[in-house]
Amino acid sequence: RAVESQSEGQCAPVDSLWRRYSEFELLRNYLSVTYPHIVVPPLPEKRADFVWHKLSADNMDPDFVERRRIGLENFLLRVASHPVLCQDKIFYAFLTQEGGWKEMVNETGFQLKADSRLKALNATFRVKNPDKRFTELKHYSDELQSVISHLLRVRARVADRLYGVYKVHGNYGRVFSEWSAIEKEMGDGLQSAGHHMDVYAASIDDILEEEEHYADQLKEYLFYAEALRAVCRKHELMQYDLEMAAQDLTSKKQQCEELATGTVRTFSLKGMTSKLFGQETPEQREAKIKVLEEQIQEGEEQLKSKNLEGRDFVKSAWADIERFKEQKNHDLKEALISYAVMQISMCKKGIQVWTNAKECFSKM
């Protein structure tokens, strides 16, 4: 919902509009390419993963669709609360323009700026002087993903066991109820105990829904790990381009020096050609030196520009990574505390159920 006041005669922006999941993907791709130094918030999973076996993994399941809708809303809130991303015009158009939004994104030409996977892979293996901080960050993101994946698998097993416990209580309720029908003196006590068991067993759906909510909070940071690696990859690409530019400049300076002095330091095809077909004339050599000097000057300016660009990237990226870490520490702490409180509350309910059952049995 737009908050700024509208001038007279202007149409008020729409209060609601339809967006497909693919449009959210397009928005996030645009943000990732346009702001490579930012840890762009991830989208929720398109299909359910890390689910306990009693839960539907169907991506059209109404409960899953609703949880994904909540995840998409959380993505928008993350972007809207980011100090840089919230000011993007395309993001604003995504929230306010019913039609023509896709065309507006494609007109930015962001796809042309996207780095190819082959180039990124090449940079990863061929960078000679990688930044230690970004190397450590990449290892950290891998470990974060591994730990959260393991935590999600454990949580799924806990949910399975929890479901089993509640089903056992449901069975107790049914047995006590059936038993009460054939007992005269103990009938009321058994019926009451069975009722407590049934109420406890019926609460499983709400609890497991809350369980999935905590799982989704963990999954967000599972996907954030890839967003961190994307920033690392971009830095590797910039470092690779810088090293290639420096290498090219060194090579041209060496060629220029060889032409000026007439000595060849390294074996080259050109050196062999000159020996076979005779030396170049002074005029030809001067022309080549002049071209090389121009290329060297251009290369030095390019190298200076790339150095400056690299320093700016590192400064901006590291500021955003620090912001992300602060957000992550706060969110995961809150989620884990809430999860622990929920488990304690659940156990207290179980104790209360059996305390009530004990009283029912004592009165028989």
mmCIF file of C-alpha atoms in Angstrom:
data_model
loop_
_atom_site.group_PDB
_atom_site.id
_atom_site.type_symbol
_atom_site.label_atom_id
_atom_site.label_comp_id
_atom_site.label_asym_id
_atom_site.label_seq_id
_atom_site.Cartn_x
_atom_site.Cartn_y
_atom_site.Cartn_z
ATOM 1 C CA ARG A 1 0.000 0.000 0.000
ATOM 2 C CA ALA A 2 1.497 3.318 -1.085
ATOM 3 C CA VAL A 3 1.908 5.780 1.804
ATOM 4 C CA GLU A 4 2.791 9.059 0.072
ATOM 5 C CA SER A 5 -0.027 11.546 -0.518
ATOM 6 C CA GLN A 6 -1.519 11.779 -3.991
ATOM 7 C CA SER A 7 -1.889 15.052 -5.894
ATOM 8 C CA GLU A 8 -5.314 16.098 -7.075
ATOM 9 C CA GLY A 9 -6.258 14.556 -10.400
ATOM 10 C CA GLN A 10 -3.836 11.631 -9.950
ATOM 11 C CA CYS A 11 -5.168 8.099 -9.749
ATOM 12 C CA ALA A 12 -4.606 6.401 -6.426
ATOM 13 C CA PRO A 13 -2.353 3.321 -6.655
ATOM 14 C CA VAL A 14 -4.080 -0.042 -6.511
ATOM 15 C CA ASP A 15 -4.715 -1.569 -3.098
ATOM 16 C CA SER A 16 -4.129 -5.132 -4.304
ATOM 17 C CA LEU A 17 -2.921 -6.951 -7.401
ATOM 18 C CA TRP A 18 -2.123 -10.461 -8.616
ATOM 19 C CA ARG A 19 1.442 -11.779 -8.819
ATOM 20 C CA ARG A 20 2.579 -15.258 -9.854
ATOM 21 C CA TYR A 21 5.528 -17.029 -8.222
ATOM 22 C CA SER A 22 7.473 -16.598 -11.498
ATOM 23 C CA GLU A 23 7.102 -12.810 -11.168
ATOM 24 C CA PHE A 24 8.625 -12.951 -7.688
ATOM 25 C CA GLU A 25 11.498 -14.934 -9.227
ATOM 26 C CA LEU A 26 11.930 -12.275 -11.923
ATOM 27 C CA LEU A 27 11.994 -9.518 -9.291
ATOM 28 C CA ARG A 28 14.599 -11.338 -7.215
ATOM 29 C CA ASN A 29 16.791 -12.082 -10.277
ATOM 30 C CA TYR A 30 16.643 -8.393 -11.198
ATOM 31 C CA LEU A 31 17.636 -7.335 -7.658
ATOM 32 C CA SER A 32 20.478 -9.899 -7.512
ATOM 33 C CA VAL A 33 21.978 -8.675 -10.809
ATOM 34 C CA THR A 34 21.417 -4.962 -10.149
ATOM 35 C CA TYR A 35 22.744 -5.044 -6.569
ATOM 36 C CA PRO A 36 25.488 -7.733 -6.615
ATOM 37 C CA HIS A 37 27.015 -6.435 -3.359
ATOM 38 C CA ILE A 38 23.764 -7.031 -1.425
ATOM 39 C CA VAL A 39 22.679 -10.258 0.279
ATOM 40 C CA VAL A 40 19.291 -10.315 -1.485
ATOM 41 C CA PRO A 41 16.543 -11.999 0.609
ATOM 42 C CA PRO A 42 15.627 -15.474 -0.707
ATOM 43 C CA LEU A 43 12.236 -16.664 -1.917
ATOM 44 C CA PRO A 44 10.407 -19.476 -0.118
ATOM 45 C CA GLU A 45 10.663 -22.939 -1.661
ATOM 46 C CA LYS A 46 8.501 -23.614 -4.693
ATOM 47 C CA ARG A 47 8.001 -27.233 -3.646
ATOM 48 C CA ALA A 48 8.003 -28.596 -0.109
ATOM 49 C CA ASP A 49 11.297 -30.009 1.133
ATOM 50 C CA PHE A 50 12.464 -31.368 4.526
ATOM 51 C CA VAL A 51 8.902 -32.414 5.389
ATOM 52 C CA TRP A 52 8.058 -35.160 7.868
ATOM 53 C CA HIS A 53 6.477 -38.136 6.119
ATOM 54 C CA LYS A 54 2.872 -37.596 7.280
ATOM 55 C CA LEU A 55 2.808 -34.142 5.670
ATOM 56 C CA SER A 56 1.897 -33.630 2.022
ATOM 57 C CA ALA A 57 4.806 -32.667 -0.247
ATOM 58 C CA ASP A 58 2.362 -31.626 -2.984
ATOM 59 C CA ASN A 59 3.062 -28.043 -4.059
ATOM 60 C CA MET A 60 -0.678 -27.570 -4.690
ATOM 61 C CA ASP A 61 -1.632 -28.607 -1.150
ATOM 62 C CA PRO A 62 -3.692 -25.698 0.363
ATOM 63 C CA ASP A 63 -1.664 -25.661 3.612
ATOM 64 C CA PHE A 64 1.626 -25.540 1.713
ATOM 65 C CA VAL A 65 0.318 -22.843 -0.675
ATOM 66 C CA GLU A 66 -0.701 -20.720 2.332
ATOM 67 C CA ARG A 67 2.701 -21.163 3.978
ATOM 68 C CA ARG A 68 4.388 -20.219 0.694
ATOM 69 C CA ARG A 69 2.171 -17.117 0.474
ATOM 70 C CA ILE A 70 3.343 -16.125 3.964
ATOM 71 C CA GLY A 71 6.947 -16.733 2.814
ATOM 72 C CA LEU A 72 6.462 -14.501 -0.244
ATOM 73 C CA GLU A 73 5.009 -11.764 1.942
ATOM 74 C CA ASN A 74 8.018 -12.121 4.251
ATOM 75 C CA PHE A 75 10.304 -11.731 1.195
ATOM 76 C CA LEU A 76 8.555 -8.454 0.292
ATOM 77 C CA LEU A 77 8.868 -7.219 3.885
ATOM 78 C CA ARG A 78 12.591 -8.083 3.879
ATOM 79 C CA VAL A 79 13.135 -6.114 0.658
ATOM 80 C CA ALA A 80 10.956 -3.227 1.868
ATOM 81 C CA SER A 81 12.954 -2.975 5.119
ATOM 82 C CA HIS A 82 16.346 -3.017 3.353
ATOM 83 C CA PRO A 83 17.907 0.477 3.288
ATOM 84 C CA VAL A 84 18.934 0.197 -0.406
ATOM 85 C CA LEU A 85 16.513 -2.254 -2.034
ATOM 86 C CA CYS A 86 13.429 -0.453 -0.686
ATOM 87 C CA GLN A 87 14.250 2.576 -2.875
ATOM 88 C CA ASP A 88 14.354 0.630 -6.147
ATOM 89 C CA LYS A 89 11.831 1.851 -8.732
ATOM 90 C CA ILE A 90 11.242 -1.627 -10.166
ATOM 91 C CA PHE A 91 10.384 -2.955 -6.701
ATOM 92 C CA TYR A 92 7.936 -0.066 -6.236
ATOM 93 C CA ALA A 93 6.381 -0.851 -9.638
ATOM 94 C CA PHE A 94 6.064 -4.513 -8.616
ATOM 95 C CA LEU A 95 3.943 -3.433 -5.654
ATOM 96 C CA THR A 96 1.831 -0.811 -7.432
ATOM 97 C CA GLN A 97 1.458 -1.522 -11.184
ATOM 98 C CA GLU A 98 -1.180 -3.991 -12.300
ATOM 99 C CA GLY A 99 0.058 -4.348 -15.898
ATOM 100 C CA GLY A 100 3.248 -3.722 -17.847
ATOM 101 C CA TRP A 101 5.500 -4.579 -14.921
ATOM 102 C CA LYS A 102 7.374 -7.403 -16.694
ATOM 103 C CA GLU A 103 8.056 -5.189 -19.722
ATOM 104 C CA MET A 104 9.428 -2.508 -17.399
ATOM 105 C CA VAL A 105 11.870 -5.020 -15.841
ATOM 106 C CA ASN A 106 13.019 -6.385 -19.197
ATOM 107 C CA GLU A 107 13.618 -2.851 -20.494
ATOM 108 C CA THR A 108 16.294 -2.377 -17.819
ATOM 109 C CA GLY A 109 18.405 -4.963 -19.709
ATOM 110 C CA PHE A 110 19.495 -6.554 -16.421
ATOM 111 C CA GLN A 111 19.882 -9.960 -18.169
ATOM 112 C CA LEU A 112 22.822 -8.568 -20.181
ATOM 113 C CA LYS A 113 24.635 -7.724 -16.935
ATOM 114 C CA ALA A 114 24.175 -11.222 -15.522
ATOM 115 C CA ASP A 115 27.406 -13.210 -15.300
ATOM 116 C CA SER A 116 27.475 -16.615 -16.964
ATOM 117 C CA ARG A 117 27.966 -19.702 -14.789
ATOM 118 C CA LEU A 118 30.964 -20.774 -16.874
ATOM 119 C CA LYS A 119 32.677 -17.435 -16.284
ATOM 120 C CA ALA A 120 31.938 -17.637 -12.547
ATOM 121 C CA LEU A 121 33.333 -21.189 -12.391
ATOM 122 C CA ASN A 122 36.431 -20.103 -14.317
ATOM 123 C CA ALA A 123 37.003 -17.230 -11.870
ATOM 124 C CA THR A 124 36.628 -19.549 -8.859
ATOM 125 C CA PHE A 125 39.492 -21.800 -9.988
ATOM 126 C CA ARG A 126 41.787 -19.231 -11.606
ATOM 127 C CA VAL A 127 41.888 -16.321 -9.136
ATOM 128 C CA LYS A 128 45.472 -16.154 -7.839
ATOM 129 C CA ASN A 129 44.961 -13.787 -4.887
ATOM 130 C CA PRO A 130 41.472 -14.374 -3.429
ATOM 131 C CA ASP A 131 40.323 -12.105 -0.593
ATOM 132 C CA LYS A 132 40.637 -14.089 2.640
ATOM 133 C CA ARG A 133 37.461 -12.560 4.100
ATOM 134 C CA PHE A 134 35.302 -13.668 1.166
ATOM 135 C CA THR A 135 36.888 -17.141 1.156
ATOM 136 C CA GLU A 136 36.002 -17.493 4.847
ATOM 137 C CA LEU A 137 32.497 -16.170 4.149
ATOM 138 C CA LYS A 138 31.999 -18.821 1.454
ATOM 139 C CA HIS A 139 33.066 -21.547 3.883
ATOM 140 C CA TYR A 140 30.768 -20.058 6.526
ATOM 141 C CA SER A 141 27.778 -20.084 4.132
ATOM 142 C CA ASP A 142 28.470 -23.758 3.280
ATOM 143 C CA GLU A 143 28.610 -24.644 6.986
ATOM 144 C CA LEU A 144 25.457 -22.622 7.723
ATOM 145 C CA GLN A 145 23.595 -24.514 4.993
ATOM 146 C CA SER A 146 24.888 -27.862 6.261
ATOM 147 C CA VAL A 147 23.958 -27.163 9.904
ATOM 148 C CA ILE A 148 20.456 -25.885 9.099
ATOM 149 C CA SER A 149 19.824 -28.813 6.720
ATOM 150 C CA HIS A 150 20.748 -31.203 9.535
ATOM 151 C CA LEU A 151 18.576 -29.260 12.001
ATOM 152 C CA LEU A 152 15.603 -29.466 9.619
ATOM 153 C CA ARG A 153 16.042 -33.221 9.218
ATOM 154 C CA VAL A 154 16.152 -33.659 13.007
ATOM 155 C CA ARG A 155 13.047 -31.471 13.372
ATOM 156 C CA ALA A 156 11.207 -33.630 10.821
ATOM 157 C CA ARG A 157 12.060 -36.742 12.878
ATOM 158 C CA VAL A 158 10.903 -34.997 16.072
ATOM 159 C CA ALA A 159 7.627 -34.055 14.344
ATOM 160 C CA ASP A 160 7.161 -37.714 13.332
ATOM 161 C CA ARG A 161 7.644 -38.876 16.915
ATOM 162 C CA LEU A 162 5.374 -36.117 18.209
ATOM 163 C CA TYR A 163 2.655 -37.151 15.777
ATOM 164 C CA GLY A 164 3.020 -40.736 17.028
ATOM 165 C CA VAL A 165 2.684 -39.649 20.664
ATOM 166 C CA TYR A 166 -0.533 -37.772 19.943
ATOM 167 C CA LYS A 167 -1.939 -40.702 17.969
ATOM 168 C CA VAL A 168 -1.239 -42.971 20.976
ATOM 169 C CA HIS A 169 -3.259 -40.568 23.147
ATOM 170 C CA GLY A 170 -6.073 -40.726 20.576
ATOM 171 C CA ASN A 171 -5.993 -44.521 20.858
ATOM 172 C CA TYR A 172 -6.101 -44.280 24.655
ATOM 173 C CA GLY A 173 -9.156 -42.016 24.376
ATOM 174 C CA ARG A 174 -10.960 -44.485 22.111
ATOM 175 C CA VAL A 175 -10.104 -47.493 24.314
ATOM 176 C CA PHE A 176 -11.169 -45.741 27.537
ATOM 177 C CA SER A 177 -14.416 -44.645 25.912
ATOM 178 C CA GLU A 178 -15.182 -48.194 24.705
ATOM 179 C CA TRP A 179 -14.179 -49.626 28.086
ATOM 180 C CA SER A 180 -16.469 -47.214 29.960
ATOM 181 C CA ALA A 181 -19.473 -48.629 28.064
ATOM 182 C CA ILE A 182 -19.054 -52.048 29.727
ATOM 183 C CA GLU A 183 -18.195 -50.835 33.245
ATOM 184 C CA LYS A 184 -20.793 -49.596 35.735
ATOM 185 C CA GLU A 185 -18.789 -48.365 38.727
ATOM 186 C CA MET A 186 -15.692 -47.251 36.771
ATOM 187 C CA GLY A 187 -17.575 -46.007 33.677
ATOM 188 C CA ASP A 188 -17.646 -42.269 34.541
ATOM 189 C CA GLY A 189 -13.961 -42.192 35.479
ATOM 190 C CA LEU A 190 -12.904 -43.982 32.310
ATOM 191 C CA GLN A 191 -15.126 -41.748 30.166
ATOM 192 C CA SER A 192 -13.610 -38.582 31.721
ATOM 193 C CA ALA A 193 -10.048 -39.873 31.290
ATOM 194 C CA GLY A 194 -10.823 -40.746 27.678
ATOM 195 C CA HIS A 195 -12.182 -37.249 27.105
ATOM 196 C CA HIS A 196 -8.889 -35.674 28.345
ATOM 197 C CA MET A 197 -6.945 -37.951 26.000
ATOM 198 C CA ASP A 198 -9.170 -37.035 23.027
ATOM 199 C CA VAL A 199 -8.769 -33.292 23.653
ATOM 200 C CA TYR A 200 -4.988 -33.674 23.847
ATOM 201 C CA ALA A 201 -4.874 -35.781 20.646
ATOM 202 C CA ALA A 202 -7.056 -33.245 18.785
ATOM 203 C CA SER A 203 -4.584 -30.421 19.485
ATOM 204 C CA ILE A 204 -1.907 -32.064 17.283
ATOM 205 C CA ASP A 205 -2.957 -30.236 14.101
ATOM 206 C CA ASP A 206 -2.425 -26.754 15.578
ATOM 207 C CA ILE A 207 0.902 -27.771 17.107
ATOM 208 C CA LEU A 208 2.241 -29.291 13.897
ATOM 209 C CA GLU A 209 1.152 -26.181 11.978
ATOM 210 C CA GLU A 210 3.217 -24.122 14.426
ATOM 211 C CA GLU A 211 6.073 -26.616 13.964
ATOM 212 C CA GLU A 212 6.008 -25.988 10.200
ATOM 213 C CA HIS A 213 6.089 -22.241 10.814
ATOM 214 C CA TYR A 214 9.385 -22.627 12.717
ATOM 215 C CA ALA A 215 10.698 -24.910 9.975
ATOM 216 C CA ASP A 216 9.949 -22.207 7.391
ATOM 217 C CA GLN A 217 11.915 -19.674 9.459
ATOM 218 C CA LEU A 218 14.913 -22.024 9.409
ATOM 219 C CA LYS A 219 14.484 -22.691 5.693
ATOM 220 C CA GLU A 220 14.723 -18.961 4.959
ATOM 221 C CA TYR A 221 18.274 -18.963 6.348
ATOM 222 C CA LEU A 222 19.012 -22.218 4.539
ATOM 223 C CA PHE A 223 18.318 -20.303 1.290
ATOM 224 C CA TYR A 224 20.142 -17.189 2.558
ATOM 225 C CA ALA A 225 23.350 -19.292 2.390
ATOM 226 C CA GLU A 226 23.116 -19.257 -1.424
ATOM 227 C CA ALA A 227 22.589 -15.466 -1.386
ATOM 228 C CA LEU A 228 25.850 -15.117 0.585
ATOM 229 C CA ARG A 229 27.696 -17.309 -1.927
ATOM 230 C CA ALA A 230 26.349 -15.164 -4.786
ATOM 231 C CA VAL A 231 28.087 -12.105 -3.262
ATOM 232 C CA CYS A 232 31.309 -14.143 -2.912
ATOM 233 C CA ARG A 233 31.099 -15.271 -6.551
ATOM 234 C CA LYS A 234 30.670 -11.696 -7.755
ATOM 235 C CA HIS A 235 33.770 -10.645 -5.812
ATOM 236 C CA GLU A 236 35.729 -13.548 -7.346
ATOM 237 C CA LEU A 237 34.677 -12.414 -10.828
ATOM 238 C CA MET A 238 35.800 -8.843 -10.138
ATOM 239 C CA GLN A 239 39.103 -10.067 -8.719
ATOM 240 C CA TYR A 240 39.614 -12.334 -11.749
ATOM 241 C CA ASP A 241 38.932 -9.442 -14.175
ATOM 242 C CA LEU A 242 41.375 -7.273 -12.219
ATOM 243 C CA GLU A 243 44.125 -9.912 -12.343
ATOM 244 C CA MET A 244 43.573 -10.496 -16.081
ATOM 245 C CA ALA A 245 43.756 -6.734 -16.736
ATOM 246 C CA ALA A 246 47.008 -6.472 -14.708
ATOM 247 C CA GLN A 247 48.493 -9.461 -16.562
ATOM 248 C CA ASP A 248 47.557 -7.977 -19.949
ATOM 249 C CA LEU A 249 49.102 -4.621 -18.980
ATOM 250 C CA THR A 250 52.375 -6.287 -17.866
ATOM 251 C CA SER A 251 52.519 -8.191 -21.168
ATOM 252 C CA LYS A 252 52.074 -5.011 -23.246
ATOM 253 C CA LYS A 253 54.732 -3.151 -21.258
ATOM 254 C CA GLN A 254 57.143 -6.010 -21.899
ATOM 255 C CA GLN A 255 56.372 -5.972 -25.647
ATOM 256 C CA CYS A 256 56.923 -2.221 -25.755
ATOM 257 C CA GLU A 257 60.267 -2.524 -23.954
ATOM 258 C CA GLU A 258 61.405 -5.310 -26.305
ATOM 259 C CA LEU A 259 60.541 -3.243 -29.371
ATOM 260 C CA ALA A 260 62.279 -0.161 -27.952
ATOM 261 C CA THR A 261 65.507 -2.002 -27.028
ATOM 262 C CA GLY A 262 65.420 -4.574 -29.813
ATOM 263 C CA THR A 263 65.915 -7.465 -27.373
ATOM 264 C CA VAL A 264 63.478 -10.358 -26.957
ATOM 265 C CA ARG A 265 63.348 -11.743 -23.391
ATOM 266 C CA THR A 266 60.946 -14.583 -23.959
ATOM 267 C CA PHE A 267 60.369 -17.010 -26.804
ATOM 268 C CA SER A 268 57.557 -15.849 -29.086
ATOM 269 C CA LEU A 269 56.187 -16.537 -32.557
ATOM 270 C CA LYS A 270 56.906 -12.918 -33.485
ATOM 271 C CA GLY A 271 60.561 -13.344 -32.507
ATOM 272 C CA MET A 272 60.877 -16.429 -34.691
ATOM 273 C CA THR A 273 59.159 -14.671 -37.605
ATOM 274 C CA SER A 274 61.556 -11.710 -37.446
ATOM 275 C CA LYS A 275 64.525 -14.077 -37.494
ATOM 276 C CA LEU A 276 63.185 -15.952 -40.519
ATOM 277 C CA PHE A 277 61.988 -12.999 -42.571
ATOM 278 C CA GLY A 278 64.240 -10.231 -41.388
ATOM 279 C CA GLN A 279 63.914 -7.388 -38.895
ATOM 280 C CA GLU A 280 61.173 -4.752 -39.022
ATOM 281 C CA THR A 281 62.033 -1.287 -40.355
ATOM 282 C CA PRO A 282 62.475 1.558 -37.774
ATOM 283 C CA GLU A 283 59.254 3.160 -39.041
ATOM 284 C CA GLN A 284 57.272 -0.059 -38.462
ATOM 285 C CA ARG A 285 58.770 -0.444 -35.004
ATOM 286 C CA GLU A 286 57.922 3.164 -34.085
ATOM 287 C CA ALA A 287 54.329 2.702 -35.243
ATOM 288 C CA LYS A 288 53.977 -0.454 -33.161
ATOM 289 C CA ILE A 289 55.520 1.223 -30.095
ATOM 290 C CA LYS A 290 53.096 4.133 -30.463
ATOM 291 C CA VAL A 291 50.087 1.769 -30.607
ATOM 292 C CA LEU A 292 51.365 -0.175 -27.605
ATOM 293 C CA GLU A 293 51.938 3.025 -25.587
ATOM 294 C CA GLU A 294 48.340 4.058 -26.242
ATOM 295 C CA GLN A 295 47.126 0.606 -25.210
ATOM 296 C CA ILE A 296 49.297 0.745 -22.065
ATOM 297 C CA GLN A 297 47.854 4.123 -21.100
ATOM 298 C CA GLU A 298 44.341 2.821 -21.678
ATOM 299 C CA GLY A 299 45.152 -0.363 -19.710
ATOM 300 C CA GLU A 300 46.506 1.629 -16.752
ATOM 301 C CA GLU A 301 43.335 3.709 -16.601
ATOM 302 C CA GLN A 302 41.223 0.550 -16.851
ATOM 303 C CA LEU A 303 43.228 -1.103 -14.072
ATOM 304 C CA LYS A 304 42.851 1.950 -11.870
ATOM 305 C CA SER A 305 39.094 1.963 -12.519
ATOM 306 C CA LYS A 306 38.803 -1.770 -11.714
ATOM 307 C CA ASN A 307 40.787 -1.316 -8.497
ATOM 308 C CA LEU A 308 38.494 1.502 -7.437
ATOM 309 C CA GLU A 309 35.397 -0.505 -8.380
ATOM 310 C CA GLY A 310 36.709 -3.492 -6.394
ATOM 311 C CA ARG A 311 37.353 -1.400 -3.279
ATOM 312 C CA ASP A 312 33.862 0.117 -3.471
ATOM 313 C CA PHE A 313 32.324 -3.342 -3.906
ATOM 314 C CA VAL A 314 34.166 -4.761 -0.883
ATOM 315 C CA LYS A 315 33.200 -1.776 1.278
ATOM 316 C CA SER A 316 29.491 -1.950 0.290
ATOM 317 C CA ALA A 317 29.328 -5.755 0.415
ATOM 318 C CA TRP A 318 30.933 -6.000 3.824
ATOM 319 C CA ALA A 319 28.583 -3.379 5.273
ATOM 320 C CA ASP A 320 25.583 -5.382 3.982
ATOM 321 C CA ILE A 321 27.037 -8.692 5.220
ATOM 322 C CA GLU A 322 27.407 -7.203 8.713
ATOM 323 C CA ARG A 323 23.774 -6.025 8.524
ATOM 324 C CA PHE A 324 22.724 -9.526 7.448
ATOM 325 C CA LYS A 325 24.636 -11.214 10.290
ATOM 326 C CA GLU A 326 22.982 -8.957 12.851
ATOM 327 C CA GLN A 327 19.543 -9.753 11.365
ATOM 328 C CA LYS A 328 20.333 -13.496 11.262
ATOM 329 C CA ASN A 329 21.488 -13.627 14.895
ATOM 330 C CA HIS A 330 18.329 -11.835 16.053
ATOM 331 C CA ASP A 331 15.915 -13.908 13.919
ATOM 332 C CA LEU A 332 17.372 -17.339 14.671
ATOM 333 C CA LYS A 333 17.631 -16.559 18.391
ATOM 334 C CA GLU A 334 13.954 -15.512 18.466
ATOM 335 C CA ALA A 335 12.851 -18.556 16.428
ATOM 336 C CA LEU A 336 14.764 -21.070 18.577
ATOM 337 C CA ILE A 337 13.561 -19.510 21.843
ATOM 338 C CA SER A 338 9.956 -19.573 20.575
ATOM 339 C CA TYR A 339 10.398 -23.200 19.492
ATOM 340 C CA ALA A 340 11.734 -24.139 22.929
ATOM 341 C CA VAL A 341 8.828 -22.308 24.635
ATOM 342 C CA MET A 342 6.368 -24.195 22.399
ATOM 343 C CA GLN A 343 7.961 -27.556 23.293
ATOM 344 C CA ILE A 344 7.857 -26.711 27.033
ATOM 345 C CA SER A 345 4.203 -25.649 26.730
ATOM 346 C CA MET A 346 3.411 -28.897 24.914
ATOM 347 C CA CYS A 347 5.085 -30.994 27.612
ATOM 348 C CA LYS A 348 3.179 -29.108 30.333
ATOM 349 C CA LYS A 349 -0.088 -29.927 28.516
ATOM 350 C CA GLY A 350 0.914 -33.595 28.447
ATOM 351 C CA ILE A 351 1.672 -33.561 32.177
ATOM 352 C CA GLN A 352 -1.679 -31.856 32.850
ATOM 353 C CA VAL A 353 -3.552 -34.480 30.771
ATOM 354 C CA TRP A 354 -2.055 -37.337 32.784
ATOM 355 C CA THR A 355 -2.613 -35.455 36.071
ATOM 356 C CA ASN A 356 -6.282 -35.078 35.129
ATOM 357 C CA ALA A 357 -6.436 -38.765 34.097
ATOM 358 C CA LYS A 358 -4.877 -39.743 37.439
ATOM 359 C CA GLU A 359 -7.592 -37.823 39.282
ATOM 360 C CA CYS A 360 -10.269 -39.571 37.188
ATOM 361 C CA PHE A 361 -8.756 -42.964 38.027
ATOM 362 C CA SER A 362 -8.494 -42.062 41.770
ATOM 363 C CA LYS A 363 -12.228 -41.297 41.922
ATOM 364 C CA MET A 364 -13.218 -44.684 40.509
#
